[in-house]
mmCIF file of C-alpha atoms in Angstrom:
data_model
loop_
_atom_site.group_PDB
_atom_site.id
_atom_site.type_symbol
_atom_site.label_atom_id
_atom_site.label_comp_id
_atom_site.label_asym_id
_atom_site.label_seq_id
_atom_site.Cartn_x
_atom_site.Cartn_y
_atom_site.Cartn_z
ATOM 1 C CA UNK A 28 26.084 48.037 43.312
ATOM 2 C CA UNK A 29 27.208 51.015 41.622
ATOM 3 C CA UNK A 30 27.203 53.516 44.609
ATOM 4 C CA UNK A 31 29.246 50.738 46.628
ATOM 5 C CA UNK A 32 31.786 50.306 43.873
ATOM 6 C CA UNK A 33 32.591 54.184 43.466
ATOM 7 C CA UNK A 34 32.527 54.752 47.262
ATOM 8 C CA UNK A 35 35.765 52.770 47.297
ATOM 9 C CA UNK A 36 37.900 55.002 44.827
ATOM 10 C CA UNK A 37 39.419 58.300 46.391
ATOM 11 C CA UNK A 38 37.606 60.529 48.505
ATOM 12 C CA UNK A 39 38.145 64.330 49.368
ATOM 13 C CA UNK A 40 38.819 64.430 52.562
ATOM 14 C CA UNK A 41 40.241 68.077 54.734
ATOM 15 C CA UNK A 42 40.599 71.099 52.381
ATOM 16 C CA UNK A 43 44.150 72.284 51.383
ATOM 17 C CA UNK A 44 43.638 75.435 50.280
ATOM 18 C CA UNK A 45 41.096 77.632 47.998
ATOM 19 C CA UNK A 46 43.083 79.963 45.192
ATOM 20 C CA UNK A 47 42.000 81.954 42.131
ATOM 21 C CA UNK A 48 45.168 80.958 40.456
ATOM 22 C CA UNK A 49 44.265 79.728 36.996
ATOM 23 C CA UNK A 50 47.725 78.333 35.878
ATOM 24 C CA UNK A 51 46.601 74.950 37.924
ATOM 25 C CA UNK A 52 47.695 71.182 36.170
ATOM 26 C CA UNK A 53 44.217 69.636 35.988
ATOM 27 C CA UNK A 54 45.814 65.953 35.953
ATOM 28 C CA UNK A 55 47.599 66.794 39.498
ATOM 29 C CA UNK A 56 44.549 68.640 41.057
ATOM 30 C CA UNK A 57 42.172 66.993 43.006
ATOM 31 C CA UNK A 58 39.186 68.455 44.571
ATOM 32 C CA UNK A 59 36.879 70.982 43.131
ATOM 33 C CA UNK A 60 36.622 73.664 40.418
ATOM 34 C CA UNK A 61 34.574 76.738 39.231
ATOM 35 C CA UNK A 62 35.002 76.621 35.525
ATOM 36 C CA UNK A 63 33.848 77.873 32.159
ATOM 37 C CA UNK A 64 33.065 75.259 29.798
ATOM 38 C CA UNK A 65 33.542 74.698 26.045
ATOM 39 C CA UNK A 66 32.125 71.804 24.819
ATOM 40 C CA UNK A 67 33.536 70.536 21.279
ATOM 41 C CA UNK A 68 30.944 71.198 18.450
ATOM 42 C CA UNK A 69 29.868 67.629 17.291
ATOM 43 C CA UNK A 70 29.398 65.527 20.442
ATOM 44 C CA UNK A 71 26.875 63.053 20.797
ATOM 45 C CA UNK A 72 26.716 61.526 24.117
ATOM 46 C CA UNK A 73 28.053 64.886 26.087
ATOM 47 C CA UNK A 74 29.518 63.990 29.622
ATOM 48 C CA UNK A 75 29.507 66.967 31.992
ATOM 49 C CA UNK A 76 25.905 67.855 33.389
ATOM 50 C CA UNK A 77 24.327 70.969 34.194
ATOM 51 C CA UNK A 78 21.179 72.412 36.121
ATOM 52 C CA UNK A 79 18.756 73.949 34.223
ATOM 53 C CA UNK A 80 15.904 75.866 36.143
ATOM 54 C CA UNK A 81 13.187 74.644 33.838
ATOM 55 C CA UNK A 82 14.252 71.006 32.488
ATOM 56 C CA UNK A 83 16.493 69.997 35.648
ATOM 57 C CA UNK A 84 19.334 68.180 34.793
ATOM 58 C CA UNK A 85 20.411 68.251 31.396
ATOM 59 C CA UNK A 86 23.760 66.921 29.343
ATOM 60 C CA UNK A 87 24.232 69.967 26.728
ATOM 61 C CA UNK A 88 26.529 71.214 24.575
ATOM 62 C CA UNK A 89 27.320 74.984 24.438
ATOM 63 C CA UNK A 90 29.430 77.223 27.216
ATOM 64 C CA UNK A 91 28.178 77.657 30.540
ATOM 65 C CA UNK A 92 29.667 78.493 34.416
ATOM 66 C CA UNK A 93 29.745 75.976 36.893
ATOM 67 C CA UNK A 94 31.591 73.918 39.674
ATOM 68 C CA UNK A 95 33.116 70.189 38.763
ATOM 69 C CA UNK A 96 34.502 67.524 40.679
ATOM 70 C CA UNK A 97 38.063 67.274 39.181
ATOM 71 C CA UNK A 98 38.032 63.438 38.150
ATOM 72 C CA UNK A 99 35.225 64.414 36.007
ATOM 73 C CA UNK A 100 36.867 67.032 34.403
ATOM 74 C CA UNK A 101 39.584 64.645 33.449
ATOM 75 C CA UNK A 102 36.911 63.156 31.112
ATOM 76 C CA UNK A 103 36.374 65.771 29.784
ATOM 77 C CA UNK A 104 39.258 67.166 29.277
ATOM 78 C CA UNK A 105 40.560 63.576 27.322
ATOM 79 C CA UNK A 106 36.887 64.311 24.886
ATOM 80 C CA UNK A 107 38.168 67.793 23.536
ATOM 81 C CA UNK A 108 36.213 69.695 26.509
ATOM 82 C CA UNK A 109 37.824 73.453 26.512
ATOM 83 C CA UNK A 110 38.151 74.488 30.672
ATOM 84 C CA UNK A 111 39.398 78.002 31.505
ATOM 85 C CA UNK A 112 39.253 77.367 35.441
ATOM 86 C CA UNK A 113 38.120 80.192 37.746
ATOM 87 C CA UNK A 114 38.686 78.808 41.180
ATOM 88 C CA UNK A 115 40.218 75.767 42.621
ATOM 89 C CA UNK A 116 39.271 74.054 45.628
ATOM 90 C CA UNK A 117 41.718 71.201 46.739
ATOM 91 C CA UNK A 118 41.156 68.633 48.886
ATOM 92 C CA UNK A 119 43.342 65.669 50.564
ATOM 93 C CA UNK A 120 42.379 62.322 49.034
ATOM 94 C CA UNK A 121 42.446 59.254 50.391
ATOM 95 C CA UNK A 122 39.649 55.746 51.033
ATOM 96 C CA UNK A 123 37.433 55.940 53.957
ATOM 97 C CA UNK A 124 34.530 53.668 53.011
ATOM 98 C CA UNK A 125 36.371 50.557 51.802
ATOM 99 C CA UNK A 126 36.143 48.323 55.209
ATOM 100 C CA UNK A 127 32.402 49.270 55.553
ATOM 101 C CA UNK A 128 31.701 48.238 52.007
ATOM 102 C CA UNK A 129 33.247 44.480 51.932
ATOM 103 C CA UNK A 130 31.939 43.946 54.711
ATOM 104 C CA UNK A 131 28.447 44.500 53.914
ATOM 105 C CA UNK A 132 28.376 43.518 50.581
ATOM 106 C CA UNK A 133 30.193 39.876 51.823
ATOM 107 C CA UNK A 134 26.984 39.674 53.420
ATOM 108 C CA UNK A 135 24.926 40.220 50.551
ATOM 109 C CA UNK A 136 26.972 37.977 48.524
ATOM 110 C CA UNK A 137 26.085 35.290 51.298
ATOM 111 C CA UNK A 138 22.306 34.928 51.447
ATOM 112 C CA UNK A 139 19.278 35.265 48.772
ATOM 113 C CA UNK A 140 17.470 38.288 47.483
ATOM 114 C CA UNK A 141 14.704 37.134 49.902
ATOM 115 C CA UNK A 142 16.535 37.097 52.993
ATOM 116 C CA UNK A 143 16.436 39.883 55.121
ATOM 117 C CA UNK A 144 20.362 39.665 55.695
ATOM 118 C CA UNK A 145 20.580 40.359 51.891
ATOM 119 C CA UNK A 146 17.742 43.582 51.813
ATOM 120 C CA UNK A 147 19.190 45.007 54.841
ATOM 121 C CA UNK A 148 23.114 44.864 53.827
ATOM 122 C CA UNK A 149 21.825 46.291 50.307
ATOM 123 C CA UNK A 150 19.929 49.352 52.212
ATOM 124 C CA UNK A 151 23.331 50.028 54.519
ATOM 125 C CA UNK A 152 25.336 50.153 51.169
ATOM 126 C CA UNK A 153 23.078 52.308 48.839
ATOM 127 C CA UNK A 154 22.137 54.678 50.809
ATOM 128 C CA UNK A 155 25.133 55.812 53.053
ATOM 129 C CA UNK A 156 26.315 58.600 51.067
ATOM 130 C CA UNK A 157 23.021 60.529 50.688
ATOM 131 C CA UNK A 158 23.099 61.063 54.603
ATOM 132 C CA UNK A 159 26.600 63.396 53.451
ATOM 133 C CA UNK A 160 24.821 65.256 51.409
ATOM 134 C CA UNK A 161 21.179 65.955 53.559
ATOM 135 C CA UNK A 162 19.908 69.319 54.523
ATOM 136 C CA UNK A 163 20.095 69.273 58.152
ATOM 137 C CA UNK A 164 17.671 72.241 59.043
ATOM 138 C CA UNK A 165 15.313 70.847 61.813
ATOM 139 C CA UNK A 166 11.922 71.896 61.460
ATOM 140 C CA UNK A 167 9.174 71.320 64.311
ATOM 141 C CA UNK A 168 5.455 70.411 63.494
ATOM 142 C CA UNK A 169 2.811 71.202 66.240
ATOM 143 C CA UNK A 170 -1.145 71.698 66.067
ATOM 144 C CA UNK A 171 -1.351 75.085 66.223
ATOM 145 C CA UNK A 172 -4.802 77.810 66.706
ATOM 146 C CA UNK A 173 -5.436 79.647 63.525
ATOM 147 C CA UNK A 174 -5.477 82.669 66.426
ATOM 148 C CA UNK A 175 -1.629 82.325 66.536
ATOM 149 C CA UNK A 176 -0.694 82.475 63.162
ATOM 150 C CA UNK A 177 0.487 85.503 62.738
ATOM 151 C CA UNK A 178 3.266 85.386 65.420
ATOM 152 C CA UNK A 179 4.150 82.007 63.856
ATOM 153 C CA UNK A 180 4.106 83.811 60.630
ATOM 154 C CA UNK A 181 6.686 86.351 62.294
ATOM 155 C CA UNK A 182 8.985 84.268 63.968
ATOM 156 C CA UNK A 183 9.255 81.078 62.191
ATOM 157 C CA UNK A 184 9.248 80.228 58.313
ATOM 158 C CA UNK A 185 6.366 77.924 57.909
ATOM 159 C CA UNK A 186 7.280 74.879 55.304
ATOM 160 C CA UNK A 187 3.725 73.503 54.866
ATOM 161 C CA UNK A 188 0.901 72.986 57.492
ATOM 162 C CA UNK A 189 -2.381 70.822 56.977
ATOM 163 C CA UNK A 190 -5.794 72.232 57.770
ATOM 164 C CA UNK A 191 -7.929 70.205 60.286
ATOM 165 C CA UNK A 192 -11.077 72.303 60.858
ATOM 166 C CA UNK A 193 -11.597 76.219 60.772
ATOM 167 C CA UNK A 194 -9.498 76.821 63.828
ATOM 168 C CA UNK A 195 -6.649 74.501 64.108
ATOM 169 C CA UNK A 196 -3.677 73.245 61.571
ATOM 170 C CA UNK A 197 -0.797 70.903 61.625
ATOM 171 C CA UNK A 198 2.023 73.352 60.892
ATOM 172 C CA UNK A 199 5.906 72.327 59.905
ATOM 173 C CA UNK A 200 8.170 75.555 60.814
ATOM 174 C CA UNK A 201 11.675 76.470 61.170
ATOM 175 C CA UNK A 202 13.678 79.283 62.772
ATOM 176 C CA UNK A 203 14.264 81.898 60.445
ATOM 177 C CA UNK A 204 17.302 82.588 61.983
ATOM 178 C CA UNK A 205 19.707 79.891 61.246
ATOM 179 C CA UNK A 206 22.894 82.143 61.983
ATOM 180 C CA UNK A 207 23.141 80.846 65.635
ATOM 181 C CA UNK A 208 26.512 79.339 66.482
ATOM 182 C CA UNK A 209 25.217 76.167 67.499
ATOM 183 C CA UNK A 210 23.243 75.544 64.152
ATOM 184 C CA UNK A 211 26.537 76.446 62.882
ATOM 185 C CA UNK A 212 28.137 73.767 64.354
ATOM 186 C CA UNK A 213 25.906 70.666 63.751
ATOM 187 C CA UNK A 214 26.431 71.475 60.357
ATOM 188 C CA UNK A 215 29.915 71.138 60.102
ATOM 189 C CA UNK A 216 29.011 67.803 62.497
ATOM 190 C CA UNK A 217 26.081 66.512 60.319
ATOM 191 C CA UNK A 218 26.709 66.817 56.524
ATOM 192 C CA UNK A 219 29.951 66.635 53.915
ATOM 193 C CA UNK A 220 28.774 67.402 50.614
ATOM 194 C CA UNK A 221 31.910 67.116 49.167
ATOM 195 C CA UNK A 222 32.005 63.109 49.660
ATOM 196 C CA UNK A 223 28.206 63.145 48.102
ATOM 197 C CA UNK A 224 29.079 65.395 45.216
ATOM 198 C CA UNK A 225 32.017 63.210 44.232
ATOM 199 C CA UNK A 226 30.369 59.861 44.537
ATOM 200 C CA UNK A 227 27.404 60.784 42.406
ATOM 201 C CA UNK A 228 30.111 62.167 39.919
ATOM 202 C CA UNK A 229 32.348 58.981 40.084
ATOM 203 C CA UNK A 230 28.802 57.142 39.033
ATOM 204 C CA UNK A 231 28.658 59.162 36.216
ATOM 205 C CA UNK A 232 32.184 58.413 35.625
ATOM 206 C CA UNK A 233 31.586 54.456 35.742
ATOM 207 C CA UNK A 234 28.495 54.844 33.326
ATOM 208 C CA UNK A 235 29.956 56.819 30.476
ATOM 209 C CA UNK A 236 32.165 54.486 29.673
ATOM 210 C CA UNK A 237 29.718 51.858 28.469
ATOM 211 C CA UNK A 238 27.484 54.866 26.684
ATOM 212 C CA UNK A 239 30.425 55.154 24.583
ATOM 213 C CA UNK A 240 31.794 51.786 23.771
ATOM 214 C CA UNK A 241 33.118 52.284 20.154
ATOM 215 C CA UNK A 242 30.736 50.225 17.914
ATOM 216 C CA UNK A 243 28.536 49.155 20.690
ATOM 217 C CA UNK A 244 25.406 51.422 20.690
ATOM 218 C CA UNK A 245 23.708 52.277 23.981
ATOM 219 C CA UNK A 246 19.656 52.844 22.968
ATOM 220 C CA UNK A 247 18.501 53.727 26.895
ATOM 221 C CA UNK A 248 20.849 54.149 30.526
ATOM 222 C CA UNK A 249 19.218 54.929 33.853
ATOM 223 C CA UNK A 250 20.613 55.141 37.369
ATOM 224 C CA UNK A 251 22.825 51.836 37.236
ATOM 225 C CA UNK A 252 21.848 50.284 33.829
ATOM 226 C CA UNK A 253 22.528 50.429 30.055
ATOM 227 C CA UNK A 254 21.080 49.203 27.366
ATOM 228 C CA UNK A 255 23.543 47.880 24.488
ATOM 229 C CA UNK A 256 23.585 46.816 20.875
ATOM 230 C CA UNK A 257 26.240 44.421 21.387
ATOM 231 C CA UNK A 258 27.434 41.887 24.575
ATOM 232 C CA UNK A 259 30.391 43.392 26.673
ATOM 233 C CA UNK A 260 33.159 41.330 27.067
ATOM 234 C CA UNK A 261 33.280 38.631 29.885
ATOM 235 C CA UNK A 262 35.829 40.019 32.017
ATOM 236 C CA UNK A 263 33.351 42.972 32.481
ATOM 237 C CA UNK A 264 30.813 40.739 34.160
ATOM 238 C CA UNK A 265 30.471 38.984 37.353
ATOM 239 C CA UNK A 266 29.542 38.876 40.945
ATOM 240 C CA UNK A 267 32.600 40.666 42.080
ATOM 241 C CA UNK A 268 31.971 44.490 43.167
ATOM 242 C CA UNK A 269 32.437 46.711 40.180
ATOM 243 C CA UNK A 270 31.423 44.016 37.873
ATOM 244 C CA UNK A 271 28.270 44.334 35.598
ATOM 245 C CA UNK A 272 25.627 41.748 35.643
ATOM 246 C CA UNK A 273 23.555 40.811 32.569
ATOM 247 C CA UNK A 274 20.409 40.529 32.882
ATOM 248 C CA UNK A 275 18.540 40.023 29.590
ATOM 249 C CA UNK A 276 19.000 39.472 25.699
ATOM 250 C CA UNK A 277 15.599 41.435 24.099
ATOM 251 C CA UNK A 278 14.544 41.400 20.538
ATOM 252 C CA UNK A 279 12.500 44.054 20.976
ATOM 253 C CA UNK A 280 12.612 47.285 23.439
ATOM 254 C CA UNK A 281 11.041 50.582 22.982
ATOM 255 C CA UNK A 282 12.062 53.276 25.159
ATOM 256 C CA UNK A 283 9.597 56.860 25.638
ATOM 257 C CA UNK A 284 11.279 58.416 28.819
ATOM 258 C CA UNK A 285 13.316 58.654 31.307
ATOM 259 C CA UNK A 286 11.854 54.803 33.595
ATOM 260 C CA UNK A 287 9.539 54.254 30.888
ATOM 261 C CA UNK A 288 9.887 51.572 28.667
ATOM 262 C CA UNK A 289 8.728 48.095 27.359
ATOM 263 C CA UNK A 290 10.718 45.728 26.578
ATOM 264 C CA UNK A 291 10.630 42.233 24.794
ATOM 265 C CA UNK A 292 13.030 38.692 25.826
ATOM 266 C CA UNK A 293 15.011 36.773 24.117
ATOM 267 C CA UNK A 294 12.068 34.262 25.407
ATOM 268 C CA UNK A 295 9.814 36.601 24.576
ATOM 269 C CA UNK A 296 8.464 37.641 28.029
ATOM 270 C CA UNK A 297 7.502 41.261 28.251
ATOM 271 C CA UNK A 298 8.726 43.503 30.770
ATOM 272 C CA UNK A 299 7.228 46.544 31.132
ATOM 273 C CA UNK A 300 8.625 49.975 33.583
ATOM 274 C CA UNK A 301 6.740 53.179 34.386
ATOM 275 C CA UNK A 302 8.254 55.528 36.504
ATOM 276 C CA UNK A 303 5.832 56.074 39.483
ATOM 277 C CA UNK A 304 3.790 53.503 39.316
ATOM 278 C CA UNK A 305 4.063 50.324 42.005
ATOM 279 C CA UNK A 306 4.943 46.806 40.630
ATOM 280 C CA UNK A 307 1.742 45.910 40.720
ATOM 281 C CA UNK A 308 0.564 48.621 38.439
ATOM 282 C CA UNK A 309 2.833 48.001 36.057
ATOM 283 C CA UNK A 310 2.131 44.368 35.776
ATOM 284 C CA UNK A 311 -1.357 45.296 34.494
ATOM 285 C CA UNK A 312 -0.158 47.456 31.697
ATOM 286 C CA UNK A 313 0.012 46.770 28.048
ATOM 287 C CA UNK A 314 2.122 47.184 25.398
ATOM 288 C CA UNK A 315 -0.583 49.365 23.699
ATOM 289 C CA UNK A 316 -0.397 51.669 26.525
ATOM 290 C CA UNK A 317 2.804 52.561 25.897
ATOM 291 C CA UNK A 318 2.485 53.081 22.029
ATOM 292 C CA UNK A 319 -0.762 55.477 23.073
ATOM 293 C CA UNK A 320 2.093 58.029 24.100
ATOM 294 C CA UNK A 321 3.472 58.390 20.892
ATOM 295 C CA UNK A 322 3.415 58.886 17.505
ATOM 296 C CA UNK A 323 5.998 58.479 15.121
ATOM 297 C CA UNK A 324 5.415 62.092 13.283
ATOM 298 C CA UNK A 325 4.820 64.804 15.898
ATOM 299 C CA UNK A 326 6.296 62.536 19.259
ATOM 300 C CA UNK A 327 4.785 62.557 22.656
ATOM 301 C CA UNK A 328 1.129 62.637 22.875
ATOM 302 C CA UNK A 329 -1.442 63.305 25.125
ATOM 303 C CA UNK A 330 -1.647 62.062 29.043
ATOM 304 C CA UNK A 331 -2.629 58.827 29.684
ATOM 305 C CA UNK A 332 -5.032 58.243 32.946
ATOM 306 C CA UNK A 333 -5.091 55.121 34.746
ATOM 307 C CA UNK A 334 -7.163 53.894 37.994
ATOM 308 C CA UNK A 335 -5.205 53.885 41.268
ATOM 309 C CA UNK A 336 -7.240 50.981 43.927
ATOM 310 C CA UNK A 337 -6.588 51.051 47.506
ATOM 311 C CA UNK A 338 -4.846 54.374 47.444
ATOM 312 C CA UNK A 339 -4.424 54.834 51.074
ATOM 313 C CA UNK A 340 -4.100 58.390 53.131
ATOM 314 C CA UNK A 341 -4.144 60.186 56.456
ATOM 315 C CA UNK A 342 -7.378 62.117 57.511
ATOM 316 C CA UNK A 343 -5.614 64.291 60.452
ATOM 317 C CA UNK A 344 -8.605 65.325 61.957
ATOM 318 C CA UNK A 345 -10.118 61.608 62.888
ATOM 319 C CA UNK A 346 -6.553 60.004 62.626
ATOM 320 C CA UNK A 347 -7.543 57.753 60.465
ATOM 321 C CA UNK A 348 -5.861 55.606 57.641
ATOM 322 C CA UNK A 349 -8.619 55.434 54.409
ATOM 323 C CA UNK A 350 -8.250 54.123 51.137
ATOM 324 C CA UNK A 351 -9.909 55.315 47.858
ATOM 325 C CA UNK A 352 -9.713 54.706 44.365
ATOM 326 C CA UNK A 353 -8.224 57.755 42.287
ATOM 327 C CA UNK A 354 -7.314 58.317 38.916
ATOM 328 C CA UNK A 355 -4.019 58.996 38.111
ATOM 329 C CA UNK A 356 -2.490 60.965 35.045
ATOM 330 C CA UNK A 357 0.270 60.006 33.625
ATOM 331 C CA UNK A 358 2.681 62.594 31.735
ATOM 332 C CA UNK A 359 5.556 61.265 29.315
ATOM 333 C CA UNK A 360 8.455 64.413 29.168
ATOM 334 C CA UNK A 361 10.811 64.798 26.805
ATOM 335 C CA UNK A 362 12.820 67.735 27.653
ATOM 336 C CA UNK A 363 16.540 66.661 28.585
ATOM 337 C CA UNK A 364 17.342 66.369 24.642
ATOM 338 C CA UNK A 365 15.833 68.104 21.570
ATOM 339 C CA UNK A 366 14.191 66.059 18.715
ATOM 340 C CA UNK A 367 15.735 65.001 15.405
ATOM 341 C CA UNK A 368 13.523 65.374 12.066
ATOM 342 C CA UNK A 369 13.725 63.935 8.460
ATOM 343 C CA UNK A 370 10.817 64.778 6.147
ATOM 344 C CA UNK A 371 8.664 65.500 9.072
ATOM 345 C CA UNK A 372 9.306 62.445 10.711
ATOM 346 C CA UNK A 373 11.431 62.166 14.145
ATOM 347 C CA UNK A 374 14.210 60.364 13.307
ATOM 348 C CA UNK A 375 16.881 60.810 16.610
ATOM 349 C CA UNK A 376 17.755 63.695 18.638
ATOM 350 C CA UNK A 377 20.857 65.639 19.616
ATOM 351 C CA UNK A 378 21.661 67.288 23.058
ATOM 352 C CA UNK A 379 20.236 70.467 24.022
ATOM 353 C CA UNK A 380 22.876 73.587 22.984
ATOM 354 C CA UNK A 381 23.479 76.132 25.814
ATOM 355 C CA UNK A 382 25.158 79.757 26.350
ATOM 356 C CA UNK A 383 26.149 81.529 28.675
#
């Protein structure tokens, strides 16, 4: 329940005021800022992210330009992050989301993982603050003649369209025009990015702190999970909201990407995770599958291909619902950290240096 837990700290709420002033008290501020960054030189586990246009979202080190919630500047800040601040954007602060989350999660705490009760309080609580941050622009889809395209073409920006024969298509448009007041106003009405963009940064927030336990090393974290050398203290665990729940002692994991790993029980059952694969996929891999990714002198190896049954689809034109069998190839990346060598051997890696 990470996204629950962090949805009841401080939210931004009505601006205050935007200003160019750089002589602002970062542990005052709250809101938003356009900074440069200076990361310190040795840094491990680096906390601030960054969008790169080739390898997404990356943790480097380095200097680059970019805009911060301010809580998660305060981390940085306490790690020896350098921050000359360009522009400030404060914000009014205050809980909006607490009443909605007890009471949902009260029901959750109520009935099984089976019960519906249970799936359907967990669905109102996780995904609530993605509808903040959605892009509202309505497109229309409509068969449309292949004769008409071109005044499509000229009035609307086609998003994708889906052939059914040589003279008619399935297009998905929108106006290209999006300047009209009333757009304008179902904006404002619709989204509030600024809630969205904090509570994904609180998240990060929340996770960091176990990545860097002193003495405790974390081998893998995903979305709402970590991986730890060591057992956290008690008081860290529990049902309460907030509270982290252990699941497993291994003796033996082995981690290749980003939701791909195997791992090995205390009671030695496997568990194996692929990203993009359904559970019942993954229950009919091996561990050998995994090792055929890699190889412990040159890395990541070649594609593996697997045999997707009952893949199902739309055929437009009959409007019917087949299923095939396809093959599937599955890539393992490694591209939001650079590799670590000792006498030609990859040994660890380091985080990815940028400058700007």
């Amino acid at each position: 329940n990470l996204y629950p837990t962090v949805m009841c700290y401080d939210m931004p709420l009505t601006p205050i005021r935007t200003t160019k002033n750089k002589n602002i008290n970062l542990v005052n501020f709250f809101g938003f800022l356009e900074v440069r960054i200076i990361t310190p030189k040795h840094i491990f586990i680096p906390c601030l992210p960054k969008k790169d246009n080739i390898k997404g979202t990356i943790n480097p080190t380095g200097t680059w330009q970019c805009l911060y919630f301010s809580e998660e500047l305060k981390i940085a800040a306490s790690l020896g992050y350098k921050i000359h601040i360009i522009k400030s954007y404060s914000d009014k602060r205050g809980k909006i989301f607490n009443n909605y989350i007890n009471f949902f999660y009260k029901i959750r705490t109520l009935y099984s993982k089976k019960n519906a009760l249970n799936q359907i309080s967990k669905l109102l609580l996780n995904s609530l603050y993605g509808r903040f941050g959605m892009h509202i622009t309505r497109n229309t889809k409509k068969i449309i003649d292949l004769k008409n395209l071109y005044q499509i073409k000229k009035k609307y920006k086609i998003d994708n369209y889906k052939l059914l024969n040589k003279n008619t298509a399935i297009f998905c448009y929108t106006e290209k025009d999006n300047s009209k007041i009333e757009t304008f106003k179902q904006n404002i009405l619709d989204t509030a990015v600024q809630i969205a963009i904090s509570i994904t940064a609180y998240s990060r927030m929340f996770l960091y702190r176990y990545q860097t336990i002193p003495n405790n090393l974390c081998f893998y974290s995903d979305t709402d999970s970590v991986f730890l050398q060591k057992r956290i203290p008690n008081y860290l665990t529990g049902i309460q909201l907030g509270k982290l729940r252990t699941v497993d002692k291994i003796k033996y994991a082995y981690f290749i990407s980003l939701k791909s790993y195997i791992y090995i029980s205390h009671n030695n059952l496997i568990y194996l995770k692929f990203k993009g694969l359904t559970k019942t996929e993954q229950n009919k891999l091996t561990p050998s599958f995994f090792y055929s990714f890699f190889d412990e002198k040159q890395g990541l190896t070649k594609p593996q291909v697997i045999l997707r049954s009952n893949f199902f689809y739309k055929e437009f034109l009959s409007l019917n619902l087949l299923k095939r069998n396809v093959l599937i190839k599955l890539k393992i990346s490694f591209d939001k950290r650079l590799k670590l060598y000792k006498n030609r051997k990859w040994v660890s890696t380091t985080p990815i240096h940028t400058h700007i």
